[in-house]
Coordinates of C-alpha atoms in Angstrom, one line a residue:
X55 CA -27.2 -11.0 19.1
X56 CA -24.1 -9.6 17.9
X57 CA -21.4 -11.9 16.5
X58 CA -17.8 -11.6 16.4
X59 CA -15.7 -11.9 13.3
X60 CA -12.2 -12.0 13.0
X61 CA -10.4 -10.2 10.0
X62 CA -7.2 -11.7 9.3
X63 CA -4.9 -10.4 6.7
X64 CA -5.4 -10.8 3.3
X65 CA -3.2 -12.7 0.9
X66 CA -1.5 -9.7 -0.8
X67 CA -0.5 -11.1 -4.2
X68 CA 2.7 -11.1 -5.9
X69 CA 3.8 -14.1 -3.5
X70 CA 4.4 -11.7 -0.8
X71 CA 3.9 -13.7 2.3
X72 CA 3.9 -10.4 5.1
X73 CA 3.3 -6.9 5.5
X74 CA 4.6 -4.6 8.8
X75 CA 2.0 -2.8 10.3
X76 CA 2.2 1.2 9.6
X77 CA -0.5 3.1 10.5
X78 CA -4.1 1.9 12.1
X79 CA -6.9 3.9 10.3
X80 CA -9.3 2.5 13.4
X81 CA -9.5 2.2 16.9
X82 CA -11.0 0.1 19.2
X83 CA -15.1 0.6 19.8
X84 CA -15.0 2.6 16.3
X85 CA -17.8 2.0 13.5
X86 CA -16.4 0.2 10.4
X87 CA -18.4 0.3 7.3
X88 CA -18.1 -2.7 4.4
X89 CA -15.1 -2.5 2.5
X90 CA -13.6 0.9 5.0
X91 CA -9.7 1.0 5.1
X92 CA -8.9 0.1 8.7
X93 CA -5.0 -0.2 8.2
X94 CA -2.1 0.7 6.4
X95 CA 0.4 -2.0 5.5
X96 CA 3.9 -2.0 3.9
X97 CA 4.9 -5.0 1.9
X98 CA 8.4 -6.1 0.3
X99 CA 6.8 -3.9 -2.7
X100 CA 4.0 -1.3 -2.0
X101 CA 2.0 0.3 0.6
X102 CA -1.3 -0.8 0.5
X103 CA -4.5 0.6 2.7
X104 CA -6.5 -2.6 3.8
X105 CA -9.8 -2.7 3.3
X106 CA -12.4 -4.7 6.1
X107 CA -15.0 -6.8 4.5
X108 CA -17.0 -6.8 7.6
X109 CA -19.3 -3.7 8.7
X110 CA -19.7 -3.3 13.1
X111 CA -17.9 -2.6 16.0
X112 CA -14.2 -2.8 16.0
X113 CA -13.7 -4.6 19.1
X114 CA -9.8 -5.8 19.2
X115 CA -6.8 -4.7 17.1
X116 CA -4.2 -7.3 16.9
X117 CA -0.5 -6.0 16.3
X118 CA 1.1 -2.4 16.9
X119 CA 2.5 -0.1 14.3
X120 CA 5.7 -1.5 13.2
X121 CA 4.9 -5.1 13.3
X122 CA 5.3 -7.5 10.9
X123 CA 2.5 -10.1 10.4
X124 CA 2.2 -13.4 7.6
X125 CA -0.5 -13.5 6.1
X126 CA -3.5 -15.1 7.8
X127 CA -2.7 -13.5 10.7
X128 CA -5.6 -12.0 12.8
X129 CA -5.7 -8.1 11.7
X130 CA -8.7 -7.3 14.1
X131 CA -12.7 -8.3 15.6
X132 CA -15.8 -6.8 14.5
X133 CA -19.2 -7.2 16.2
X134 CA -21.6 -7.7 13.4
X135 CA -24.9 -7.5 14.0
X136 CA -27.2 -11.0 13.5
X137 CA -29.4 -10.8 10.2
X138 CA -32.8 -10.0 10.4
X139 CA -34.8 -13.3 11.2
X140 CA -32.4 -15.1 13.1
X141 CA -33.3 -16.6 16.1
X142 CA -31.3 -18.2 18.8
X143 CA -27.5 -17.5 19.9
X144 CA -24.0 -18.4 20.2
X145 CA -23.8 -21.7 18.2
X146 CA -27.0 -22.4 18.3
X147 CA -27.7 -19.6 15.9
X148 CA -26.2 -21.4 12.6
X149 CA -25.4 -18.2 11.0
X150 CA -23.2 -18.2 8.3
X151 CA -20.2 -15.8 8.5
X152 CA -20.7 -14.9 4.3
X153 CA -24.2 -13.8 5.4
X154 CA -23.0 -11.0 7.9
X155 CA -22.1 -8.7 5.9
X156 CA -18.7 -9.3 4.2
X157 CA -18.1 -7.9 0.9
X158 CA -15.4 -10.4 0.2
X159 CA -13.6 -7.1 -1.8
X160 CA -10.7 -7.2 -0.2
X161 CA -8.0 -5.7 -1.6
X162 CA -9.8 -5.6 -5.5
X163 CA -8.2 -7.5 -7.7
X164 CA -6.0 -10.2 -5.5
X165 CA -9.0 -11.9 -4.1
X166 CA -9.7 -12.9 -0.5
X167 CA -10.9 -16.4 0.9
X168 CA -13.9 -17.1 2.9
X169 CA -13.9 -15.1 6.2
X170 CA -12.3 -16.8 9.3
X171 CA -13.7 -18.5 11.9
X172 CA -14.6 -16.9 15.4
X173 CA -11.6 -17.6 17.5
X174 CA -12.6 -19.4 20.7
X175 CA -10.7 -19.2 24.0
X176 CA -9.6 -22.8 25.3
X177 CA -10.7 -22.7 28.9
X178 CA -7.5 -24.6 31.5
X179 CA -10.2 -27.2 32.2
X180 CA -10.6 -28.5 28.7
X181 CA -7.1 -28.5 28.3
X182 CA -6.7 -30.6 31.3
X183 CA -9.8 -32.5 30.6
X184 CA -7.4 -32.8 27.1
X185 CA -4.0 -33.9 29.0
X186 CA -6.1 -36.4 31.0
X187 CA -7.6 -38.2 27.8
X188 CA -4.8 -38.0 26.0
X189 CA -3.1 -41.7 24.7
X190 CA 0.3 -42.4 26.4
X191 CA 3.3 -43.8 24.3
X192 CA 5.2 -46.9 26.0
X193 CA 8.3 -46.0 24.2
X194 CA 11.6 -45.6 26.5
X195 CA 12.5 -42.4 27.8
X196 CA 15.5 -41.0 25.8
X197 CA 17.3 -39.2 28.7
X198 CA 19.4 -36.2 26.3
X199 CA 22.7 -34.0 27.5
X200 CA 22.3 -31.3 29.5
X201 CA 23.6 -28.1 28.1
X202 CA 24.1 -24.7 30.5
X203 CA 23.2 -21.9 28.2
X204 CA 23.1 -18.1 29.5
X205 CA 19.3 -17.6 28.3
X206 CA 17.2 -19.5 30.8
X207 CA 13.6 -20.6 30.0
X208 CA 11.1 -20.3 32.4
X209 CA 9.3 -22.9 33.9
X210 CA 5.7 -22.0 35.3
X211 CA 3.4 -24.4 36.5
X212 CA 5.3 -27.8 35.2
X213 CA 2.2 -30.0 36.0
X214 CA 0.0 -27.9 32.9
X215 CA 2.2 -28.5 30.1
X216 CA 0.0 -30.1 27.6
X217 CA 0.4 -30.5 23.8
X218 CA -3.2 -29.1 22.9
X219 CA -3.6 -25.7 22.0
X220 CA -2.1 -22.6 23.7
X221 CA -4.2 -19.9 26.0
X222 CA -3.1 -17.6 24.4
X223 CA -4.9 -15.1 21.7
X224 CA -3.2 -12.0 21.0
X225 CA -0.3 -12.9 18.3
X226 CA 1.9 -9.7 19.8
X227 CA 1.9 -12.3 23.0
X228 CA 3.0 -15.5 20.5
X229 CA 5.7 -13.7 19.2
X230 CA 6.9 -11.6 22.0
X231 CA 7.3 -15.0 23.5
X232 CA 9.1 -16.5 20.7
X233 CA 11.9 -14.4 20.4
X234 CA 12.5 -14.7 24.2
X235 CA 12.4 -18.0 24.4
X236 CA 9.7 -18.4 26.4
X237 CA 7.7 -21.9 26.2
X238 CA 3.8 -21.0 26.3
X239 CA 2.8 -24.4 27.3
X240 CA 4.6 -23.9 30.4
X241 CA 3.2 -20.5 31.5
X242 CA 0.0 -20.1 34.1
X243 CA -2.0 -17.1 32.6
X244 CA -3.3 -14.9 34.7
X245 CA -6.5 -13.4 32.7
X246 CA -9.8 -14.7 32.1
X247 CA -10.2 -18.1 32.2
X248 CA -6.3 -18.7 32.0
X249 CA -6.0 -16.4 29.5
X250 CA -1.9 -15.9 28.9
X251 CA -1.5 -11.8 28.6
X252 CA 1.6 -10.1 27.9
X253 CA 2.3 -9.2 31.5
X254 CA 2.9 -12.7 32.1
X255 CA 5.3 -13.3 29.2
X256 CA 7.0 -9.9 30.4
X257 CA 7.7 -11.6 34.4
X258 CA 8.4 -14.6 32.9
X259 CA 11.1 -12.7 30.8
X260 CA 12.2 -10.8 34.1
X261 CA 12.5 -13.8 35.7
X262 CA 14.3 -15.5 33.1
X263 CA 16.9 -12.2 32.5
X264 CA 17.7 -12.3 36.4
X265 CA 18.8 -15.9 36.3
X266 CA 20.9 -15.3 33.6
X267 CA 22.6 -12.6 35.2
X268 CA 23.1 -14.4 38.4
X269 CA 24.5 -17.4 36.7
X270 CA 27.2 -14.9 34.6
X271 CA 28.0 -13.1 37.9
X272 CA 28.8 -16.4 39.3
X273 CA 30.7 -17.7 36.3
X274 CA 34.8 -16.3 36.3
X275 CA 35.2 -13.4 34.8
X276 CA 36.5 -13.7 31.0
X277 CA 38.0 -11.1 28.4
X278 CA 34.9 -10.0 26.0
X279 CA 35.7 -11.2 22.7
X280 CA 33.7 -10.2 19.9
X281 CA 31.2 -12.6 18.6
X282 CA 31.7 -14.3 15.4
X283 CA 29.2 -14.0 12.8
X284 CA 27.8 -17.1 10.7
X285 CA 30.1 -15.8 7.5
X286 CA 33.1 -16.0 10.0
X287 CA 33.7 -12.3 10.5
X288 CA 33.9 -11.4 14.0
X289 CA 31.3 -8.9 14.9
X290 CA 31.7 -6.3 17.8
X291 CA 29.2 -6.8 20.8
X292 CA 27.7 -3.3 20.2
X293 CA 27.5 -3.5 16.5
X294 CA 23.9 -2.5 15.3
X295 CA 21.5 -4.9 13.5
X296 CA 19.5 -4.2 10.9
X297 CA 17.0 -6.3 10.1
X298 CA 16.2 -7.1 5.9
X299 CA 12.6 -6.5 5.9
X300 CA 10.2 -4.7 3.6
X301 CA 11.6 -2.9 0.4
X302 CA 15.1 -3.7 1.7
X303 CA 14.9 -7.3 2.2
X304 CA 13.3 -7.6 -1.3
X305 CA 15.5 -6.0 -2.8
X306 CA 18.1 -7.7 -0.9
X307 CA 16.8 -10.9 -2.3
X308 CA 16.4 -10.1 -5.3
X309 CA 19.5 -8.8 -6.1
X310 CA 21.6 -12.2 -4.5
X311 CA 19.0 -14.3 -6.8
X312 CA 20.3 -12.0 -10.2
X313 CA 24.4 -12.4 -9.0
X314 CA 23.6 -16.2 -8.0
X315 CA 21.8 -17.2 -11.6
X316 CA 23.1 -14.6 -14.4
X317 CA 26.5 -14.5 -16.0
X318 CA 26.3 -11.1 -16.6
X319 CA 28.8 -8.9 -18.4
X320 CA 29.3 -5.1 -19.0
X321 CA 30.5 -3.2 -21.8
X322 CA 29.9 0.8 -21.8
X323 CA 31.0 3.6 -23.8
X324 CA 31.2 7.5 -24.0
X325 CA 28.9 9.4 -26.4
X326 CA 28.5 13.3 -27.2
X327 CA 24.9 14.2 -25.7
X328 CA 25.2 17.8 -26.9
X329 CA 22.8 17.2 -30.3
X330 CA 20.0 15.4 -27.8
X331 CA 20.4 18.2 -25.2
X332 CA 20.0 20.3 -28.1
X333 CA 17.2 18.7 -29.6
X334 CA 15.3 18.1 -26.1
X335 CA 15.4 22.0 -25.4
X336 CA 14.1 22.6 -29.2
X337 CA 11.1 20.3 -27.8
X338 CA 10.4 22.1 -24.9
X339 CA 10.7 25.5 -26.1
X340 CA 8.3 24.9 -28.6
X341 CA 4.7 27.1 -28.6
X342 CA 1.7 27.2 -30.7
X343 CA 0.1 23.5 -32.0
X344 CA 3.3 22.1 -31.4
X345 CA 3.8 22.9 -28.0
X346 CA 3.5 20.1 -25.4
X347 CA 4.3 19.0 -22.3
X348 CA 8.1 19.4 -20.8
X349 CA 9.9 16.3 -22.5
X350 CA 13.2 14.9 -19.7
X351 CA 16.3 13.2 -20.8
X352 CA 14.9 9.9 -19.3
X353 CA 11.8 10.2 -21.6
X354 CA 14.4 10.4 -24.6
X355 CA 16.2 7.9 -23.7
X356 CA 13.9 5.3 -22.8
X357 CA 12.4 5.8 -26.0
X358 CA 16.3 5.0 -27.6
X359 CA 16.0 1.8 -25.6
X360 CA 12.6 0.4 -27.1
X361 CA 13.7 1.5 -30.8
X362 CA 17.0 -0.4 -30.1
X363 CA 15.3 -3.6 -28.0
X364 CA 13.2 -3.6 -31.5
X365 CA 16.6 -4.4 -33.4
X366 CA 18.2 -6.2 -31.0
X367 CA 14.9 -8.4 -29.7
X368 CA 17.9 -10.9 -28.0
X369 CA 17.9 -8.2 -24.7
X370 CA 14.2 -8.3 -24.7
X371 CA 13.8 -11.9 -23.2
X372 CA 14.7 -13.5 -19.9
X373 CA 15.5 -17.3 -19.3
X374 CA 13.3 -20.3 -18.4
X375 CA 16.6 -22.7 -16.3
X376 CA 14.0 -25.8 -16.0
X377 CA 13.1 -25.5 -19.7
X378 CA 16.4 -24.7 -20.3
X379 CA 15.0 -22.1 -23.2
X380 CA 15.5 -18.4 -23.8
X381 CA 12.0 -16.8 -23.8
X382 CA 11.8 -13.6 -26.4
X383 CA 9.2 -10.7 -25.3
X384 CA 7.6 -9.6 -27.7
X385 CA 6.2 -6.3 -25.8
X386 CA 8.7 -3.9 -24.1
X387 CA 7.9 -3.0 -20.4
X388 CA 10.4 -0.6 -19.5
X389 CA 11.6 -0.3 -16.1
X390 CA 13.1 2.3 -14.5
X391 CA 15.2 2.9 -11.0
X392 CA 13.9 5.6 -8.7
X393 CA 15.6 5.7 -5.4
X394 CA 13.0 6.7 -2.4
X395 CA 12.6 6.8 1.4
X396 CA 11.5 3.4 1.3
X397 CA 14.3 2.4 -0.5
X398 CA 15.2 1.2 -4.6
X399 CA 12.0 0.5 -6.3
X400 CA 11.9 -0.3 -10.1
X401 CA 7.8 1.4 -11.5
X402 CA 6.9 -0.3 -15.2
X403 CA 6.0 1.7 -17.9
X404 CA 3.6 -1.0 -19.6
X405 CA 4.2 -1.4 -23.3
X406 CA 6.8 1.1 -24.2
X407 CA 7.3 0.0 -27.6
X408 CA 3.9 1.5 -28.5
X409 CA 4.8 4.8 -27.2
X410 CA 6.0 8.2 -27.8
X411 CA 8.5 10.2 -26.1
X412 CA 5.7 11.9 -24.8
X413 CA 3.9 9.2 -23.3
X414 CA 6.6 8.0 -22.0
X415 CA 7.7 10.6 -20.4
X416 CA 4.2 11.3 -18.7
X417 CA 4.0 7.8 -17.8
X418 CA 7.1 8.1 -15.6
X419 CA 6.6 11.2 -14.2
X420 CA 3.1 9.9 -12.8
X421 CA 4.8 6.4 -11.2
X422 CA 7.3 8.7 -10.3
X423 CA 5.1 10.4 -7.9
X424 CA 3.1 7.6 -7.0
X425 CA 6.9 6.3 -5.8
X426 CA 7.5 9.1 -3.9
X427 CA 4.3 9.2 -2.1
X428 CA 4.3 5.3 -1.3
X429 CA 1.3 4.8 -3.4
X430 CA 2.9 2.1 -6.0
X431 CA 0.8 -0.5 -6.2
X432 CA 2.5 -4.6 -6.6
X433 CA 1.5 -4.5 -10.2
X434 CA 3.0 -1.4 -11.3
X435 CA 6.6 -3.1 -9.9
X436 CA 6.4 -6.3 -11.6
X437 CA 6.4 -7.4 -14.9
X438 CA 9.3 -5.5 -16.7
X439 CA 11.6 -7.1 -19.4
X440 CA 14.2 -4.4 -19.5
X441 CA 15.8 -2.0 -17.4
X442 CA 16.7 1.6 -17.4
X443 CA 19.2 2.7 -14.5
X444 CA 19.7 6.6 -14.7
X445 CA 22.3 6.8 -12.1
X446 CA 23.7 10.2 -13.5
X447 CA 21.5 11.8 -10.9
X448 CA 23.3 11.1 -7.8
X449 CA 26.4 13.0 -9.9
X450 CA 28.3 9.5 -10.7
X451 CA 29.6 9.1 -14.4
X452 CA 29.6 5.3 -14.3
X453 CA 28.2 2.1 -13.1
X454 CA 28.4 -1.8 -13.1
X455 CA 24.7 -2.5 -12.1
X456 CA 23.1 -5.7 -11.4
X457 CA 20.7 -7.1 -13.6
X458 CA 16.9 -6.6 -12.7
X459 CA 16.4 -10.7 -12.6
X460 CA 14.7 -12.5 -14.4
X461 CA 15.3 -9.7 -17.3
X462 CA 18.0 -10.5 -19.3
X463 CA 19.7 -6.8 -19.5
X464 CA 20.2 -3.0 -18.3
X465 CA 21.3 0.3 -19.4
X466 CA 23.0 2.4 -16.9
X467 CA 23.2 6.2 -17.4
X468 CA 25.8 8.3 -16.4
X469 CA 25.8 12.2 -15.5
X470 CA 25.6 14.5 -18.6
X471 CA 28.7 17.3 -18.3
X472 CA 31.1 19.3 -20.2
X473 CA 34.1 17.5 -21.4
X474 CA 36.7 18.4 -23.9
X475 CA 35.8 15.9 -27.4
X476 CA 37.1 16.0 -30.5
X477 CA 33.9 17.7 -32.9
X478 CA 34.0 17.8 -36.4
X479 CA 38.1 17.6 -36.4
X480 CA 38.7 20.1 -33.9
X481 CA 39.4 20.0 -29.8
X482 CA 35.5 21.4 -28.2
X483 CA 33.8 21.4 -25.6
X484 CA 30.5 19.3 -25.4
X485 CA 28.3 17.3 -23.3
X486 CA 29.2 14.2 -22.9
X487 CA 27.9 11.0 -21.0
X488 CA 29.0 7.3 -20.3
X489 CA 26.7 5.0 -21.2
X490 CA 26.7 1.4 -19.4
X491 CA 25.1 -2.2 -20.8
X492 CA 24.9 -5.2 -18.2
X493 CA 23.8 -8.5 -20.3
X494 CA 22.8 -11.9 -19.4
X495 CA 25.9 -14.0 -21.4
X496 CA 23.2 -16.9 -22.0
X497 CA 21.1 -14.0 -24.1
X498 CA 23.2 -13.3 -26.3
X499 CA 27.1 -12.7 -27.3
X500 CA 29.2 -9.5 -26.6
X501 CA 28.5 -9.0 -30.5
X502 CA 25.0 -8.5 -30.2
X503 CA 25.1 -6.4 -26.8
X504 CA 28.0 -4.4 -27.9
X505 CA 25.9 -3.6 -31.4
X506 CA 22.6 -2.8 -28.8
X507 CA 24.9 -0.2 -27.1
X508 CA 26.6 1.5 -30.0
X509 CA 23.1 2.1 -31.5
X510 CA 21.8 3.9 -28.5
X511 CA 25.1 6.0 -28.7
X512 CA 24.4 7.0 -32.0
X513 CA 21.4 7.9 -31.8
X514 CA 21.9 9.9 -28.5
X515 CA 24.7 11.6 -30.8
X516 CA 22.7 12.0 -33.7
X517 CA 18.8 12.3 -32.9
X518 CA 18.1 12.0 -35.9
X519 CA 18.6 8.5 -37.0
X520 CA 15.4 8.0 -34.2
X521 CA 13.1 9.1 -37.6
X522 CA 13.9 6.4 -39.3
X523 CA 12.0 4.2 -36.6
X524 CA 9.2 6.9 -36.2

C-alpha cells in the first residue's frame, strides 16, 4: 500500500529562515523521481531549485507562487510506494520513512534532517473527546475591558473552541487566517471530517468585513486624517506598502546592522585614469601568444585593491564586539556590487590575493552572469573581507557608501571622463576619476586609510608601480 510523505522545506543554510515561493516545477498527480527539482525558491540571497528526496505521486502542493514559507514548512505529499516485503497497512505496517525512498540529498551541501512525519487529520470527535478530558483550573475568572475595535473576529460555533490542535492542514489556510484575524479554534469546517478549507476562512472574513462596515456606518461621520506611522510620520490612507522581503529585506537589514555598529569614515580623492585606460587597451589589443581574453577596468582595479590590502593588511579584517578584538584576514575575498532585477547583491571572488588581472576578471564576469540570471548560489554571497563598489556605471562621479558589515572597509568608484588636469606642467585634458574609501574607525586611523587610498591612486595613475608587486 502506498504511503504518504510530506516534504517540508529544507533548512537553506546561511541562517536564512524562509524562502517565497516562485515557480512550481510539478503539479499535482505528476511522477517525481529521487532527488527531481519540484520548486523554485527565492531566499534573502539566491534562487535555489529544490530538490524532493522522495520518488511517487505528487499528491498535494502546499503554498502558491509568491508565498513566503519558514522553514519546516510543508512544501508538498508524495505517495511512495511500500517496499518490497512489507506486509500489513496504515500503522500497522512499521515502515520506516528513511526506507521509502529518500535520498536525504537535499539541497547538496546544507544537509536535510530526517523526513517528516505523515501529517494526520484530527477528526472533531477526538477533539471533543480532548475538550471533555481535559483538567479544569479552579483559578478565578479575570473578567478584562472591553475594547470596540473596527476589525471584528468571528465567532463560529462557540461551544468547539478547544485548546488541542487545529483542523486545519493547508498552511495557505493558517495564514490567510492570521492576517485576518480570524481565530481557528472558533471556526466549524465544512470539509471532510471537519476539515477547515479556505472557503470557510473567506465567509468568515465576509462576515467579519460586513460587521465592520455596519458598525463605521453607524458610528458619526469624522474628517479622515491620515494615519500615523510607528516612527511618528503621518502616513496617507492610500499610501502603498511595500513589504521588506527577499533580497530587499536583507539587504535592508544588513545595511541598518553596518550604520548601527561601525564608525565609519570617508576620505576620497581624484586621480588621472588616462595611463590605466591606456595601458588596459594596450592589453586588449594585444595578438599572437600574448593575446588574451578582454581585460575591464573593474578587473584592474580589483587587482589595485588586493596589492594595496597586502600593504595595508589593517582594511583586511573585520571586528569580533564580544571579544572586543580586531580579527586580520589573512586571504582577500573580494566583493563586488552588481545591481540586478532582484535587487543589490555583493558575488565573492574567493582568494583574490592569489590572482591575476586575468583571473580576476574572468571570475567576475562569470558571477556576473550567474547574478543576472538569478543563479547565485548562498555561498558565492558570503564570505567577503573587502568591498569593491563601482558605482561609476550608473554615470555618478562620487559616493559615501555603507560598509559591507562585518568587513571593516570599501572602495567606491566613480565614472571615468574627460576633465581638464594639470599634466606634466601644462593645462590637458585627461581621464579622470574620484576615487572613494569608507573605513571602520576601530580598524585603523585616517593615517592608515588615507595611505591605502593614495596608493591605489598612484597606481591607477601610474600602472606601473603594480610590477613591483607582480
Amino acid at each position: 500500500m502506498a504511503q504518504v510523505l510530506e516534504f517540508k522545506l529544507p533548512d537553506l543554510g546561511e541562517g536564512l529562515t524562509e524562502a517565497e515561493i516562485v515557480r512550481w516545477l510539478v503539479e499535482v498527480g505528476d511522477v517525481v523521481a529521487i532527488d527531481q527539482p519540484v520548486v523554485e525558491v527565492e531566499t534573502a540571497k539566491a534562487m535555489v531549485e529544490v530538490p524532493c528526496p522522495y520518488g511517487g505521486v505528487v499528491t498535494a502542493r502546499f503554498g502558491e507562487e509568491g508565498t513566503e514559507l519558514p522553514v519546516g514548512a510543508p512544501l508538498l505529499t508524495v505517495a511512495v510506494g511500500a517496499p518490497e516485503g512489507s506486509s500489513g497497512s496504515g500503522e500497522d505496517s512499521g515502515s520506516d520513512p528513511e526506507s521509502t525512498g529518500g535520498s536525504g540529498n537535499v539541497l547538496v551541501g546544507y544537509g536535510t534532517g530526517a523526513p517528516a512525519a505523515r501529517r494526520r487529520r484530527i477528526r472533531p470527535d477526538r477533539l471533543d473527546r480532548a475538550v471533555t478530558e481535559a483538567p479544569v483550573s479552579d483559578a478565578p475568572l479575570v473578567e478584562a475591558p472591553v475594547v470596540e475595535a473596527p476589525v471584528v473576529k468571528v465567532l463560529v460555533a462557540e461551544a468547539s473552541v478547544s485548546e488541542g490542535p487545529v483542523p486545519v492542514v493547508s498552511p495557505l489556510v493558517r495564514r490567510l487566517a492570521r492576517q485576518h484575524d480570524i481565530d481557528l479554534r472558533r471556526l466549524a469546517g465544512s470539509g471532510p471530517d471537519g476539515l477547515i478549507l479556505r472557503a470557510d476562512v473567506d465567509r468568515a472574513i465576509r462576515t467579519a468585513e460586513e460587521t465592520a462596515t455596519a458598525r463605521v456606518a453607524e458610528a458619526p461621520v469624522q474628517a479622515q486624517v491620515p494615519a500615523a506611522a510607528p516612527n511618528g510620520v503621518a502616513v496617507a490612507v492610500d499610501a502603498e506598502r511595500i513589504p521588506l522581503r527577499g533580497v530587499r529585506g536583507a539587504v535592508a537589514d544588513k545595511l541598518s546592522r553596518s550604520r548601527t555598529e561601525i564608525p565609519d569614515a570617508t576620505c576620497w580623492v581624484d586621480a588621472d585614469a588616462t595611463e590605466l585606460m591606456a595601458v588596459r587597451a594596450a592589453m586588449n589589443a594585444a595578438t599572437g601568444p600574448s593575446a588574451g581574453p578582454k581585460v575591464s577596468v573593474l578587473a584592474l582595479l580589483a587587482r589595485i585593491c588586493t596589492a594595496a590590502l597586502a600593504r595595508f593588511p589593517e582594511l583586511n579584517s573585520t571586528v569580533d564586539t564580544e571579544a572586543r578584538e580586531i580579527v586580520r584576514l589573512s586571504g582577500v575575498h573580494l566583493g563586488f556590487a552588481a545591481q540586478t532585477e532582484r535587487g543589490l547583491v555583493v558575488p565573492v571572488v574567493r582568494d583574490a590575493h592569489t590572482r591575476n588581472a586575468e583571473s580576476i576578471g574572468a571570475e567576475i564576469a562569470r558571477l556576473t552572469e550567474l547574478a543576472r540570471t538569478g543563479k547565485l548560489s548562498p555561498a558565492q554571497l558570503t564570505g567577503g573581507t573587502f568591498t569593491l563598489n563601482n558605482y561609476g556605471v550608473f554615470g555618478v562621479d562620487g559616493s559615501t557608501p555603507i560598509i559591507n558589515h562585518p568587513e571593516a572597509a570599501m572602495l567606491g568608484v566613480g565614472r571615468i571622463m574627460p576633465k581638464p588636469w594639470v599634466h606634466q606642467g601644462e593645462l590637458a585634458v585627461r581621464q579622470v576619476v574620484q576615487l572613494s574609501l569608507t573605513f571602520d574607525h576601530r580598524v585603523c586611523d585616517g593615517g592608515t586609510a588615507g595611505g591605502f587610498l593614495r596608493y591605489v591612486a598612484d597606481c591607477v595613475e601610474q600602472p606601473a608601480v603594480l610590477l613591483r608587486t607582480l
